[in-house]
XYZ file of C-alpha atoms in Angstrom:
329
model
C 0.000 0.000 0.000
C 0.892 3.685 -0.132
C 1.931 3.761 3.522
C 4.328 0.851 3.074
C 5.763 2.397 -0.073
C 6.207 5.727 1.709
C 7.923 4.070 4.654
C 10.151 2.152 2.257
C 11.043 5.370 0.441
C 11.934 7.131 3.687
C 14.019 4.134 4.732
C 15.811 4.157 1.368
C 16.622 7.858 1.553
C 17.731 7.429 5.166
C 20.093 4.678 4.035
C 21.477 6.898 1.274
C 21.968 9.768 3.728
C 23.846 7.498 6.147
C 26.225 6.316 3.405
C 26.735 9.882 2.153
C 27.595 11.201 5.616
C 29.986 8.289 6.221
C 31.646 8.955 2.863
C 31.945 12.703 3.559
C 33.604 12.070 6.916
C 36.039 9.440 5.607
C 36.932 11.410 2.469
C 37.527 14.783 4.125
C 39.519 13.252 6.964
C 41.607 11.262 4.478
C 42.322 14.355 2.353
C 43.614 16.288 5.356
C 45.626 13.292 6.580
C 47.206 12.718 3.160
C 48.222 16.366 2.977
C 49.743 16.047 6.459
C 51.747 12.996 5.358
C 52.914 14.602 2.118
C 53.638 18.137 3.326
C 54.140 18.151 7.094
C 55.887 14.775 7.363
C 57.626 15.460 4.021
C 56.857 11.970 2.777
C 57.124 12.885 -0.907
C 55.808 9.630 -2.322
C 52.253 10.425 -3.457
C 51.588 7.153 -5.309
C 52.537 5.121 -2.239
C 50.256 7.291 -0.102
C 47.377 6.794 -2.549
C 47.990 3.039 -2.727
C 47.527 2.618 1.025
C 43.772 3.108 0.835
C 43.445 0.783 -2.129
C 45.430 -1.897 -0.308
C 43.176 -1.464 2.718
C 40.152 -1.782 0.440
C 41.414 -5.084 -0.963
C 42.063 -6.462 2.535
C 38.610 -5.387 3.740
C 36.760 -6.750 0.700
C 38.650 -10.056 0.916
C 37.817 -10.462 4.605
C 34.198 -9.458 3.992
C 33.802 -12.071 1.263
C 35.422 -14.747 3.418
C 33.119 -13.916 6.324
C 30.046 -13.904 4.084
C 31.003 -17.237 2.525
C 31.709 -18.823 5.922
C 28.456 -17.484 7.370
C 26.490 -18.780 4.390
C 28.153 -22.204 4.563
C 27.416 -22.433 8.286
C 23.726 -21.901 7.663
C 23.617 -18.345 8.947
C 22.042 -15.390 7.241
C 25.245 -14.585 5.404
C 25.507 -11.636 3.060
C 22.657 -11.489 0.517
C 24.750 -9.497 -1.920
C 27.498 -12.092 -1.732
C 25.149 -14.960 -2.520
C 23.804 -13.095 -5.539
C 27.281 -12.481 -6.956
C 28.686 -15.430 -8.901
C 32.350 -15.840 -9.699
C 33.142 -13.566 -12.620
C 34.472 -15.078 -15.828
C 37.809 -13.997 -17.282
C 36.071 -12.411 -20.286
C 33.708 -10.466 -18.031
C 36.623 -9.190 -15.939
C 38.634 -8.149 -19.008
C 35.687 -6.380 -20.605
C 34.044 -4.762 -17.581
C 36.427 -4.727 -14.621
C 39.881 -4.013 -16.044
C 38.853 -0.671 -17.641
C 37.703 0.474 -14.187
C 40.955 -0.754 -12.625
C 43.071 1.008 -15.246
C 41.229 4.354 -14.969
C 41.203 4.196 -11.160
C 44.892 3.278 -11.079
C 45.854 6.258 -13.243
C 43.592 8.519 -11.195
C 45.085 7.470 -7.863
C 48.639 7.579 -9.211
C 48.390 11.309 -9.911
C 45.709 12.329 -7.388
C 48.107 13.612 -4.728
C 50.485 15.473 -7.051
C 48.422 18.703 -7.357
C 48.790 19.211 -3.587
C 52.482 19.968 -4.176
C 51.496 22.899 -6.414
C 48.237 24.300 -4.985
C 46.413 24.592 -1.671
C 43.748 22.155 -0.492
C 41.120 24.904 -0.697
C 41.913 25.783 -4.325
C 42.062 22.151 -5.426
C 38.694 21.381 -3.867
C 37.184 24.477 -5.459
C 38.526 23.553 -8.897
C 37.089 20.073 -8.448
C 33.679 21.717 -8.772
C 33.970 21.020 -12.510
C 33.881 17.256 -11.854
C 30.074 17.113 -12.435
C 30.654 18.356 -16.000
C 32.979 15.448 -16.724
C 30.579 13.080 -14.927
C 27.655 14.200 -17.070
C 29.593 13.803 -20.327
C 31.033 10.401 -19.385
C 27.646 9.263 -18.048
C 25.976 10.071 -21.353
C 28.756 8.361 -23.316
C 28.502 5.094 -21.373
C 24.705 5.179 -21.259
C 24.003 5.726 -17.558
C 22.775 9.326 -17.848
C 20.278 11.066 -20.137
C 21.211 14.504 -21.495
C 18.929 17.122 -19.911
C 19.406 20.724 -21.048
C 18.615 22.397 -17.720
C 20.923 19.994 -15.920
C 23.702 20.859 -18.371
C 23.247 24.598 -17.813
C 23.307 24.088 -14.034
C 26.585 22.196 -14.295
C 28.055 24.975 -16.462
C 27.177 27.448 -13.682
C 29.050 25.212 -11.232
C 32.075 25.241 -13.541
C 31.891 29.027 -13.883
C 31.969 29.387 -10.118
C 35.010 27.098 -9.953
C 36.782 29.253 -12.547
C 36.047 32.457 -10.617
C 37.306 30.848 -7.408
C 40.486 29.646 -9.127
C 41.257 33.091 -10.530
C 41.419 34.396 -6.961
C 44.301 32.104 -6.037
C 47.690 33.825 -6.023
C 49.629 30.533 -6.125
C 47.711 29.079 -9.088
C 49.878 26.562 -10.980
C 49.272 25.544 -14.586
C 51.196 22.304 -14.044
C 49.082 21.481 -11.006
C 45.907 22.396 -12.884
C 46.774 20.152 -15.872
C 47.479 17.205 -13.575
C 44.273 17.888 -11.658
C 42.163 17.883 -14.849
C 43.787 14.611 -15.960
C 42.988 13.148 -12.564
C 39.349 14.246 -12.815
C 38.923 12.690 -16.277
C 40.308 9.356 -15.080
C 38.161 9.541 -11.945
C 34.866 10.263 -13.723
C 35.585 7.528 -16.274
C 36.050 4.946 -13.533
C 32.915 6.155 -11.724
C 30.693 6.025 -14.815
C 31.897 2.511 -15.632
C 31.381 1.507 -11.998
C 27.793 2.758 -12.070
C 27.066 0.861 -15.273
C 28.449 -2.358 -13.822
C 26.615 -2.018 -10.498
C 23.249 -0.978 -11.919
C 22.953 -2.250 -15.479
C 25.051 -5.405 -15.683
C 23.368 -8.739 -16.394
C 25.530 -10.168 -13.595
C 24.376 -8.876 -10.169
C 27.336 -7.724 -8.108
C 27.620 -5.884 -4.800
C 29.852 -2.920 -4.058
C 32.234 -4.975 -1.925
C 32.479 -7.710 -4.553
C 33.214 -5.136 -7.243
C 35.985 -3.589 -5.155
C 37.422 -7.067 -4.566
C 37.780 -7.581 -8.318
C 38.834 -4.007 -9.160
C 41.540 -3.423 -6.545
C 44.173 -5.953 -7.764
C 44.267 -4.344 -11.217
C 44.309 -0.868 -9.722
C 47.179 -1.748 -7.415
C 49.060 -3.280 -10.364
C 48.818 -0.013 -12.315
C 49.984 1.941 -9.273
C 52.828 -0.525 -8.667
C 54.304 0.374 -12.050
C 54.455 4.038 -11.051
C 55.893 3.170 -7.644
C 58.639 1.042 -9.188
C 59.557 3.741 -11.702
C 59.555 6.665 -9.276
C 60.286 5.146 -5.884
C 61.944 1.826 -6.739
C 65.535 2.805 -5.892
C 64.386 4.445 -2.630
C 62.088 1.704 -1.312
C 64.447 0.810 1.536
C 64.365 4.306 3.008
C 60.640 4.606 2.289
C 59.845 1.474 4.290
C 62.112 2.633 7.131
C 60.318 5.986 7.259
C 56.899 4.320 7.386
C 57.971 1.892 10.132
C 59.470 4.688 12.234
C 56.071 6.395 12.515
C 53.442 3.891 11.342
C 50.278 5.446 12.789
C 49.596 8.039 10.022
C 50.095 5.377 7.345
C 47.875 2.830 9.101
C 45.219 5.514 9.547
C 45.442 6.399 5.842
C 45.033 2.716 4.969
C 41.901 2.353 7.098
C 40.393 5.688 6.021
C 41.119 4.912 2.361
C 39.251 1.633 2.635
C 36.312 3.363 4.348
C 36.278 6.079 1.677
C 36.315 3.597 -1.224
C 33.597 1.378 0.227
C 31.241 4.219 1.163
C 31.782 6.104 -2.115
C 31.099 2.982 -4.202
C 27.929 2.323 -2.222
C 26.788 5.912 -2.849
C 27.272 5.354 -6.600
C 25.291 2.090 -6.413
C 22.415 3.708 -4.542
C 22.321 6.913 -6.637
C 24.599 7.603 -9.619
C 28.104 8.749 -10.454
C 26.773 12.178 -11.430
C 24.839 12.654 -8.192
C 27.922 11.528 -6.285
C 29.907 14.250 -8.080
C 27.360 16.896 -7.109
C 27.289 15.648 -3.504
C 31.073 15.919 -3.502
C 30.745 19.680 -3.948
C 28.744 19.914 -0.731
C 31.420 17.816 0.932
C 33.985 20.307 -0.325
C 32.428 23.135 1.693
C 33.191 21.230 4.878
C 36.724 20.473 3.695
C 37.459 24.096 2.780
C 36.274 25.258 6.207
C 38.302 22.555 7.959
C 41.404 23.360 5.886
C 41.204 27.041 6.839
C 41.281 26.187 10.542
C 43.634 23.173 10.418
C 46.106 24.100 7.653
C 45.767 27.886 7.756
C 44.712 28.075 4.073
C 43.607 31.574 3.057
C 40.161 31.914 1.487
C 39.648 35.317 -0.148
C 36.458 37.183 -0.951
C 36.813 36.109 -4.578
C 37.031 32.490 -3.455
C 33.781 32.932 -1.523
C 32.084 34.673 -4.463
C 33.103 31.967 -6.900
C 32.065 29.240 -4.541
C 28.695 30.889 -3.943
C 28.152 30.637 -7.718
C 28.990 26.928 -7.480
C 26.421 26.485 -4.706
C 23.780 28.318 -6.780
C 24.533 25.968 -9.661
C 24.180 22.951 -7.388
C 20.802 24.169 -6.140
C 19.692 24.688 -9.741
C 20.976 21.231 -10.617
C 18.947 19.695 -7.792
C 15.692 20.989 -9.293
C 15.650 19.030 -12.593
C 17.177 16.005 -10.875
C 14.311 15.878 -8.421
C 11.527 16.290 -10.983
C 12.731 14.531 -14.135
C 12.303 10.778 -14.660
C 15.279 9.011 -13.161
C 15.609 6.061 -15.495
C 17.909 3.185 -14.785
C 20.682 5.190 -13.204
C 18.907 5.923 -9.920
C 17.478 3.722 -7.164
C 14.640 1.469 -8.198
């Protein structure tokens, strides 16, 4: 009946909100911690830092699958998502999983580099253009429908990001180019992830997907680590062992961030996740001002207010247009 459907809808949105808040907390905390490791601790090995979270994700997903399998074999409730997910064939992995691993590996390999050139506040403001890439990639892979008003709203978000970026004295073209490359790789992996989670003929849970994606992602990152940090691995390991807590925390937070973010994509869409990330950025900018002493100028605030206006405009057509296959059923 209508009451049951309404209660189910409220429960579903409550579940989405819980995952979003968990993702916001893990992601913002991880960003600040990674900057601390790279800048304050002077651990100038960004690919290794980025790989910690992915390694933690693989460990978590492996343990989760083992627990679910053991629980199911013992006659317990087990994990429903695990029971629905069959072993993936080699052809399925090559066609659907490896492209995600490759894009995610490239993204994570260069994700920390812009922080050497620009402040956390500026980087997060410039990342306001991620929804534009998400919309384009979503349309290309068939998980989003082109909606004119939505496109205009995203352009307003991008305009605000540009205005905010122009107010940064330490703007770096090298950092900006790397950041844009990172965003393209990121949105590609997210769009492909959404298609696999929501439209694949093979049902697969978020944890199962991460279990299959992480080995390929780590392999891509390992190439970069060997090229850049190979000769220095002895000193790198010694540094990490001398003060292991920040690195262990980054491993755990990275796993939490990956799991919660993937679940948000499964429950909503890659594009909505990108828009939600802009709201998350507000919290990060505020935290960075107080924790890192980043300076936010009036022009930053003006540009970011334009971004927020664009996000509010974006929310209107999203709420009232048919959602199709890319949103929760």
